[in-house]
Coordinates of N, CA, C and O in Angstrom, one line a residue:
M1 N 8.9 11.2 -19.2 CA 8.9 9.8 -19.2 C 10.0 9.3 -18.2 O 11.1 9.9 -18.3
N2 N 9.7 8.4 -17.3 CA 10.7 7.9 -16.4 C 11.3 6.6 -17.0 O 10.7 5.8 -17.6
R3 N 12.6 6.5 -16.7 CA 13.3 5.3 -17.1 C 14.0 4.7 -15.9 O 14.5 5.4 -15.1
A4 N 14.1 3.4 -15.9 CA 14.8 2.7 -14.9 C 15.9 1.8 -15.5 O 15.6 1.1 -16.5
Y5 N 17.0 1.8 -14.9 CA 18.1 0.9 -15.3 C 18.6 0.1 -14.1 O 18.6 0.6 -13.0
T6 N 19.0 -1.1 -14.4 CA 19.6 -2.0 -13.4 C 21.0 -2.2 -13.7 O 21.4 -2.6 -14.8
Y7 N 21.9 -1.9 -12.7 CA 23.3 -2.1 -12.9 C 23.9 -3.0 -11.8 O 23.3 -3.0 -10.7
K8 N 24.9 -3.7 -12.0 CA 25.6 -4.5 -11.0 C 26.6 -3.5 -10.3 O 27.4 -2.9 -10.9
I9 N 26.5 -3.5 -8.9 CA 27.4 -2.7 -8.1 C 28.4 -3.6 -7.4 O 28.1 -4.7 -7.1
K10 N 29.5 -3.0 -7.0 CA 30.5 -3.7 -6.3 C 30.9 -2.8 -5.0 O 31.9 -2.1 -5.0
P11 N 30.0 -2.9 -4.0 CA 30.2 -2.1 -2.8 C 31.4 -2.6 -1.9 O 31.7 -3.8 -1.9
T12 N 31.9 -1.7 -1.1 CA 32.9 -2.1 -0.1 C 32.1 -2.7 1.1 O 30.9 -2.7 1.1
C13 N 32.9 -3.2 2.1 CA 32.2 -3.8 3.2 C 31.4 -2.8 4.0 O 30.2 -3.1 4.4
K14 N 31.9 -1.5 4.2 CA 31.1 -0.5 4.9 C 29.8 -0.1 4.1 O 28.8 0.1 4.6
Q15 N 30.0 -0.1 2.8 CA 28.8 0.3 1.9 C 27.8 -0.9 1.9 O 26.6 -0.7 1.9
C16 N 28.3 -2.1 2.0 CA 27.4 -3.3 2.2 C 26.5 -3.2 3.4 O 25.3 -3.5 3.4
E17 N 27.2 -2.8 4.5 CA 26.5 -2.6 5.8 C 25.4 -1.5 5.7 O 24.3 -1.6 6.1
T18 N 25.8 -0.4 5.0 CA 24.8 0.7 4.9 C 23.7 0.3 4.0 O 22.5 0.6 4.3
L19 N 24.0 -0.4 2.9 CA 22.9 -0.8 2.0 C 22.0 -1.8 2.7 O 20.8 -1.8 2.6
S20 N 22.6 -2.7 3.5 CA 21.8 -3.7 4.2 C 20.9 -3.0 5.2 O 19.7 -3.4 5.4
Q21 N 21.4 -2.0 5.8 CA 20.5 -1.2 6.8 C 19.4 -0.5 6.0 O 18.3 -0.5 6.5
C22 N 19.7 0.0 4.8 CA 18.6 0.6 4.0 C 17.6 -0.4 3.6 O 16.4 -0.1 3.7
F23 N 18.0 -1.6 3.2 CA 17.0 -2.6 2.9 C 16.1 -2.9 4.1 O 14.9 -3.1 3.9
G24 N 16.7 -3.0 5.2 CA 15.9 -3.3 6.4 C 15.0 -2.2 6.8 O 13.8 -2.4 7.2
C25 N 15.4 -0.9 6.7 CA 14.6 0.2 7.0 C 13.4 0.3 6.0 O 12.3 0.6 6.4
V26 N 13.7 0.0 4.7 CA 12.6 0.1 3.7 C 11.6 -1.0 4.0 O 10.3 -0.8 4.0
R27 N 12.0 -2.2 4.3 CA 11.1 -3.3 4.7 C 10.3 -3.0 5.9 O 9.1 -3.2 6.0
F28 N 11.0 -2.4 7.0 CA 10.3 -2.0 8.2 C 9.2 -1.0 7.9 O 8.1 -1.1 8.5
I29 N 9.5 0.0 7.2 CA 8.5 1.1 6.9 C 7.3 0.6 6.1 O 6.2 0.9 6.4
Y30 N 7.6 -0.3 5.1 CA 6.5 -0.9 4.4 C 5.6 -1.7 5.3 O 4.4 -1.5 5.3
N31 N 6.2 -2.5 6.2 CA 5.4 -3.3 7.1 C 4.7 -2.5 8.1 O 3.5 -2.7 8.5
W32 N 5.3 -1.4 8.6 CA 4.7 -0.5 9.6 C 3.6 0.2 8.9 O 2.5 0.3 9.6
G33 N 3.7 0.7 7.7 CA 2.6 1.4 7.0 C 1.4 0.5 6.8 O 0.3 0.8 6.9
L34 N 1.7 -0.8 6.4 CA 0.6 -1.7 6.1 C -0.1 -2.1 7.4 O -1.3 -2.1 7.4
K35 N 0.6 -2.2 8.5 CA 0.0 -2.5 9.8 C -0.9 -1.3 10.2 O -2.0 -1.5 10.7
R36 N -0.4 -0.1 10.0 CA -1.1 1.1 10.4 C -2.4 1.2 9.5 O -3.5 1.5 10.0
K37 N -2.3 0.9 8.2 CA -3.5 0.9 7.4 C -4.5 -0.1 7.8 O -5.7 0.2 7.9
V38 N -4.1 -1.3 8.1 CA -5.0 -2.4 8.5 C -5.7 -2.0 9.8 O -6.9 -2.2 10.0
D39 N -4.9 -1.6 10.8 CA -5.4 -1.3 12.1 C -6.4 -0.1 12.0 O -7.5 -0.2 12.7
T40 N -6.1 0.9 11.3 CA -7.0 2.1 11.2 C -8.3 1.7 10.5 O -9.3 2.1 10.9
Y41 N -8.2 0.8 9.5 CA -9.4 0.4 8.8 C -10.3 -0.4 9.7 O -11.5 -0.3 9.7
N42 N -9.7 -1.3 10.5 CA -10.4 -2.1 11.4 C -11.1 -1.3 12.5 O -12.2 -1.7 13.0
E43 N -10.5 -0.2 12.9 CA -11.0 0.6 14.0 C -12.1 1.6 13.5 O -13.1 1.8 14.1
T44 N -11.8 2.3 12.4 CA -12.6 3.4 12.0 C -13.3 3.2 10.6 O -14.1 4.0 10.2
K45 N -13.0 2.1 9.9 CA -13.5 1.8 8.6 C -13.1 2.9 7.6 O -13.7 3.1 6.6
K46 N -12.0 3.6 7.9 CA -11.4 4.6 6.9 C -10.0 4.2 6.7 O -9.4 3.5 7.5
T47 N -9.4 4.6 5.6 CA -8.1 4.2 5.2 C -7.2 5.4 5.4 O -7.6 6.6 5.2
L48 N -5.9 5.2 5.7 CA -4.9 6.2 5.8 C -4.4 6.5 4.4 O -4.1 5.6 3.6
T49 N -4.1 7.8 4.1 CA -3.5 8.1 2.8 C -2.0 8.2 2.9 O -1.4 8.1 4.0
Y50 N -1.3 8.3 1.7 CA 0.1 8.4 1.7 C 0.6 9.6 2.5 O 1.5 9.5 3.3
N51 N -0.1 10.7 2.4 CA 0.3 12.0 3.1 C 0.2 11.8 4.6 O 1.1 12.3 5.3
Q52 N -0.8 11.1 5.1 CA -1.0 10.9 6.5 C 0.2 10.0 7.0 O 0.7 10.3 8.1
L53 N 0.5 9.0 6.3 CA 1.5 8.1 6.7 C 2.9 8.8 6.6 O 3.8 8.5 7.5
A54 N 3.1 9.6 5.7 CA 4.4 10.4 5.5 C 4.6 11.3 6.7 O 5.7 11.4 7.3
K55 N 3.5 11.9 7.2 CA 3.6 12.8 8.4 C 3.9 11.9 9.6 O 4.7 12.3 10.5
E56 N 3.2 10.8 9.7 CA 3.5 9.9 10.9 C 5.0 9.4 10.8 O 5.6 9.2 11.8
L57 N 5.5 9.1 9.6 CA 6.9 8.7 9.4 C 7.8 9.8 9.9 O 8.8 9.4 10.6
T58 N 7.6 11.0 9.6 CA 8.4 12.1 10.1 C 8.4 12.1 11.7 O 9.5 12.2 12.3
A59 N 7.2 12.0 12.3 CA 7.2 11.9 13.7 C 7.9 10.7 14.3 O 8.5 10.8 15.3
L60 N 7.7 9.6 13.6 CA 8.3 8.3 14.0 C 9.9 8.4 14.0 O 10.5 8.0 15.0
K61 N 10.4 9.1 13.0 CA 11.9 9.2 12.9 C 12.4 10.2 14.0 O 13.6 10.1 14.3
Q62 N 11.6 11.0 14.6 CA 12.1 11.9 15.6 C 12.0 11.3 17.0 O 12.6 11.9 17.9
T63 N 11.4 10.1 17.1 CA 11.4 9.5 18.4 C 12.8 8.8 18.7 O 13.5 8.5 17.7
E64 N 13.1 8.6 19.9 CA 14.4 8.0 20.3 C 14.5 6.5 19.9 O 15.5 6.0 19.5
E65 N 13.3 5.9 20.0 CA 13.3 4.4 19.8 C 13.5 4.1 18.3 O 14.1 3.1 18.0
Y66 N 13.1 5.0 17.4 CA 13.2 4.7 16.0 C 14.2 5.7 15.3 O 14.1 6.0 14.1
G67 N 15.1 6.2 16.1 CA 16.1 7.1 15.5 C 17.0 6.5 14.5 O 17.6 7.2 13.7
W68 N 17.1 5.2 14.5 CA 18.0 4.5 13.5 C 17.4 4.7 12.1 O 18.2 4.4 11.1
L69 N 16.2 5.1 11.9 CA 15.6 5.3 10.6 C 16.3 6.5 9.9 O 16.3 6.6 8.7
N70 N 16.9 7.4 10.7 CA 17.6 8.5 10.1 C 18.9 8.2 9.4 O 19.5 9.0 8.6
D71 N 19.4 6.9 9.6 CA 20.6 6.5 8.9 C 20.4 6.1 7.4 O 21.3 5.9 6.7
C72 N 19.1 6.0 7.1 CA 18.7 5.7 5.7 C 18.3 7.0 5.0 O 17.8 7.9 5.6
A73 N 18.4 7.0 3.7 CA 17.9 8.1 2.9 C 16.4 8.3 3.0 O 15.7 7.3 2.9
N74 N 16.0 9.5 3.1 CA 14.5 9.8 3.3 C 13.8 9.4 2.0 O 12.6 8.9 2.2
V75 N 14.3 9.6 0.9 CA 13.6 9.3 -0.4 C 13.2 7.8 -0.5 O 12.1 7.5 -0.9
C76 N 14.1 6.9 -0.1 CA 13.8 5.5 -0.2 C 12.7 5.1 0.8 O 11.8 4.2 0.5
L77 N 12.6 5.7 2.0 CA 11.6 5.4 2.9 C 10.2 5.9 2.4 O 9.2 5.3 2.5
Q78 N 10.2 7.1 1.8 CA 9.0 7.7 1.2 C 8.6 6.9 0.0 O 7.4 6.6 -0.2
Q79 N 9.5 6.4 -0.7 CA 9.2 5.6 -1.9 C 8.6 4.2 -1.5 O 7.7 3.7 -2.1
S80 N 9.0 3.7 -0.3 CA 8.4 2.5 0.2 C 6.9 2.7 0.5 O 6.1 1.9 0.3
L81 N 6.6 3.9 1.1 CA 5.2 4.2 1.4 C 4.4 4.4 0.1 O 3.2 4.0 0.0
R82 N 5.1 4.9 -0.9 CA 4.4 5.1 -2.2 C 4.1 3.7 -2.8 O 3.0 3.5 -3.4
C83 N 5.0 2.8 -2.7 CA 4.8 1.4 -3.2 C 3.6 0.8 -2.5 O 2.8 0.1 -3.1
L84 N 3.6 1.0 -1.2 CA 2.5 0.4 -0.4 C 1.2 1.0 -0.8 O 0.2 0.3 -1.0
E85 N 1.1 2.3 -1.0 CA -0.1 3.0 -1.5 C -0.5 2.5 -2.8 O -1.7 2.2 -3.0
S86 N 0.4 2.2 -3.7 CA 0.1 1.7 -5.0 C -0.5 0.3 -4.9 O -1.5 -0.1 -5.5
A87 N 0.1 -0.6 -4.1 CA -0.3 -1.9 -3.9 C -1.7 -1.9 -3.2 O -2.6 -2.8 -3.6
Y88 N -1.9 -1.0 -2.3 CA -3.2 -1.0 -1.6 C -4.3 -0.5 -2.6 O -5.4 -1.1 -2.6
S89 N -4.0 0.5 -3.4 CA -5.1 1.0 -4.3 C -5.3 -0.1 -5.4 O -6.5 -0.2 -5.9
M90 N -4.3 -0.8 -5.9 CA -4.5 -1.9 -6.9 C -5.4 -3.0 -6.3 O -6.2 -3.6 -7.0
F91 N -5.3 -3.3 -5.0 CA -6.2 -4.3 -4.4 C -7.6 -3.8 -4.5 O -8.5 -4.6 -4.8
F92 N -7.9 -2.6 -4.2 CA -9.3 -2.1 -4.2 C -9.8 -1.9 -5.7 O -11.0 -1.9 -5.9
K93 N -8.9 -1.8 -6.6 CA -9.3 -1.8 -8.0 C -9.5 -3.2 -8.6 O -9.7 -3.4 -9.8
K94 N -9.3 -4.2 -7.7 CA -9.5 -5.7 -8.0 C -8.5 -6.1 -9.1 O -8.8 -7.1 -9.8
K95 N -7.3 -5.5 -9.1 CA -6.3 -6.0 -10.0 C -5.3 -6.9 -9.4 O -4.6 -7.7 -10.0
N96 N -5.1 -6.8 -8.1 CA -4.1 -7.6 -7.3 C -4.7 -8.1 -6.0 O -5.8 -7.6 -5.6
G97 N -4.0 -9.0 -5.3 CA -4.5 -9.4 -4.0 C -4.1 -8.4 -3.0 O -3.4 -7.4 -3.3
F98 N -4.5 -8.7 -1.7 CA -4.1 -7.8 -0.7 C -2.6 -7.7 -0.4 O -2.0 -8.8 -0.5
P99 N -2.0 -6.6 -0.2 CA -0.6 -6.5 0.0 C -0.1 -7.4 1.2 O -0.8 -7.5 2.2
K100 N 1.0 -8.0 1.0 CA 1.6 -8.9 2.0 C 2.7 -8.2 2.7 O 3.4 -7.3 2.2
F101 N 2.9 -8.6 4.0 CA 4.0 -8.1 4.7 C 5.3 -8.6 4.2 O 5.4 -9.8 3.7
K102 N 6.4 -7.8 4.2 CA 7.7 -8.2 3.6 C 8.4 -9.0 4.6 O 8.4 -8.7 5.8
S103 N 9.2 -10.0 4.2 CA 9.9 -10.9 5.0 C 11.4 -10.6 4.9 O 11.9 -10.1 3.9
K104 N 12.1 -10.8 6.0 CA 13.5 -10.7 6.1 C 14.2 -11.7 5.2 O 15.3 -11.5 4.6
K105 N 13.6 -12.9 5.2 CA 14.3 -14.1 4.6 C 13.9 -14.3 3.2 O 14.7 -14.8 2.4
R106 N 12.7 -13.9 2.8 CA 12.3 -14.1 1.4 C 12.3 -12.8 0.7 O 12.3 -11.7 1.2
G107 N 12.4 -12.9 -0.6 CA 12.3 -11.7 -1.5 C 13.7 -11.1 -1.8 O 14.7 -11.5 -1.2
K108 N 13.7 -10.2 -2.7 CA 14.9 -9.5 -3.1 C 15.2 -8.4 -2.2 O 14.4 -7.7 -1.7
R109 N 16.5 -8.2 -2.0 CA 17.0 -7.0 -1.2 C 17.2 -5.9 -2.1 O 18.2 -5.8 -2.9
R110 N 16.2 -4.9 -2.1 CA 16.3 -3.8 -3.0 C 15.5 -2.6 -2.4 O 14.7 -2.8 -1.5
Y111 N 15.9 -1.5 -2.9 CA 15.1 -0.3 -2.6 C 15.1 0.6 -3.8 O 15.9 0.5 -4.7
T112 N 14.1 1.5 -3.8 CA 13.9 2.4 -4.9 C 14.2 3.9 -4.4 O 13.8 4.2 -3.4
T113 N 14.9 4.6 -5.3 CA 15.1 6.0 -4.9 C 14.9 6.8 -6.2 O 14.8 6.2 -7.3
N114 N 14.9 8.1 -6.1 CA 14.8 8.9 -7.3 C 15.9 10.0 -7.3 O 16.5 10.2 -6.2
N115 N 16.1 10.6 -8.4 CA 17.2 11.6 -8.5 C 16.7 13.0 -8.1 O 16.6 13.9 -8.9
Q116 N 16.3 13.1 -6.8 CA 15.8 14.3 -6.3 C 17.0 15.3 -6.1 O 17.9 15.0 -5.4
R117 N 16.9 16.4 -6.8 CA 17.9 17.5 -6.7 C 19.3 17.0 -7.1 O 20.3 17.4 -6.5
G118 N 19.4 16.0 -8.0 CA 20.6 15.6 -8.5 C 21.5 14.8 -7.5 O 22.7 14.9 -7.5
T119 N 20.9 14.1 -6.5 CA 21.6 13.4 -5.5 C 22.3 12.1 -6.1 O 23.2 11.6 -5.4
I120 N 21.8 11.6 -7.2 CA 22.4 10.4 -7.8 C 23.2 10.8 -9.0 O 22.7 11.5 -9.9
R121 N 24.4 10.4 -9.1 CA 25.3 10.7 -10.2 C 25.9 9.4 -10.7 O 26.5 8.6 -10.0
L122 N 25.7 9.2 -12.0 CA 26.3 8.0 -12.7 C 27.4 8.4 -13.6 O 27.3 9.3 -14.4
T123 N 28.6 7.7 -13.4 CA 29.7 7.9 -14.2 C 30.0 6.6 -15.0 O 29.3 5.7 -14.8
D124 N 31.1 6.6 -15.7 CA 31.5 5.3 -16.4 C 31.7 4.2 -15.5 O 31.6 3.0 -15.9
Q125 N 32.2 4.4 -14.3 CA 32.7 3.3 -13.5 C 32.0 3.3 -12.1 O 32.3 2.5 -11.3
S126 N 31.2 4.3 -11.8 CA 30.6 4.4 -10.4 C 29.3 5.1 -10.4 O 28.9 5.7 -11.4
V127 N 28.6 5.0 -9.3 CA 27.3 5.7 -9.1 C 27.4 6.2 -7.7 O 27.9 5.6 -6.7
K128 N 26.9 7.5 -7.5 CA 26.9 8.1 -6.2 C 25.4 8.0 -5.7 O 24.5 8.5 -6.3
L129 N 25.3 7.3 -4.5 CA 24.0 7.1 -3.9 C 23.9 7.9 -2.6 O 24.9 8.0 -1.9
P130 N 22.7 8.5 -2.3 CA 22.6 9.2 -1.0 C 22.8 8.3 0.2 O 22.3 7.2 0.2
K131 N 23.6 8.8 1.1 CA 23.9 8.2 2.4 C 24.8 6.9 2.2 O 25.2 6.3 3.2
V132 N 25.1 6.5 1.0 CA 26.0 5.3 0.8 C 27.3 5.8 0.3 O 28.3 5.3 0.7
G133 N 27.3 6.8 -0.6 CA 28.5 7.3 -1.2 C 28.7 6.8 -2.6 O 27.8 6.3 -3.3
V134 N 30.0 6.9 -3.1 CA 30.3 6.4 -4.4 C 30.6 4.9 -4.4 O 31.4 4.4 -3.7
V135 N 29.8 4.2 -5.2 CA 29.9 2.8 -5.3 C 30.4 2.4 -6.7 O 29.9 2.9 -7.7
K136 N 31.4 1.5 -6.8 CA 31.9 1.0 -8.1 C 30.7 0.3 -8.8 O 30.0 -0.5 -8.1
T137 N 30.7 0.4 -10.1 CA 29.5 -0.1 -10.9 C 30.0 -0.7 -12.2 O 31.0 -0.2 -12.8
K138 N 29.3 -1.7 -12.6 CA 29.5 -2.3 -13.9 C 28.5 -1.7 -14.8 O 27.3 -2.1 -14.8
V139 N 28.9 -0.6 -15.6 CA 27.9 0.1 -16.5 C 28.0 -0.6 -17.8 O 29.0 -0.6 -18.5
H140 N 26.9 -1.2 -18.3 CA 26.9 -1.9 -19.5 C 26.0 -1.3 -20.6 O 25.9 -1.7 -21.7
R141 N 25.4 -0.1 -20.3 CA 24.7 0.6 -21.3 C 24.7 2.1 -20.9 O 24.8 2.5 -19.7
K142 N 24.7 2.9 -21.9 CA 24.7 4.4 -21.6 C 23.3 4.9 -21.3 O 22.3 4.4 -21.7

């Protein structure tokens, strides 16, 4: 069983910049994946799967133009593609509307990551996040 907890963090200025960049990268990858899915469907009437998009993401990160994607943790970029895949499949199951492109100005600034190989560590006063470092945290539940 997976559990999710929400905590209030108190990042430094440098950590705020890193987190802001991660939010932007996650939004960009979601929008890029959605555009790729729509374009591919319009051209070939077939849809791209998560695995195909993940392979394209790896190739995209190796280009010079999109090298800035390497500054963000890989797991959150992949999780963004998983969220897109979930939204896309829910649309075809007639449970939700068609996925919308994410906006810079609207919506919450957040990203999802998982504790792959123990990269996230929570203590009484801080949390260690990949590529961000140790961030002070207000832990209100164990």
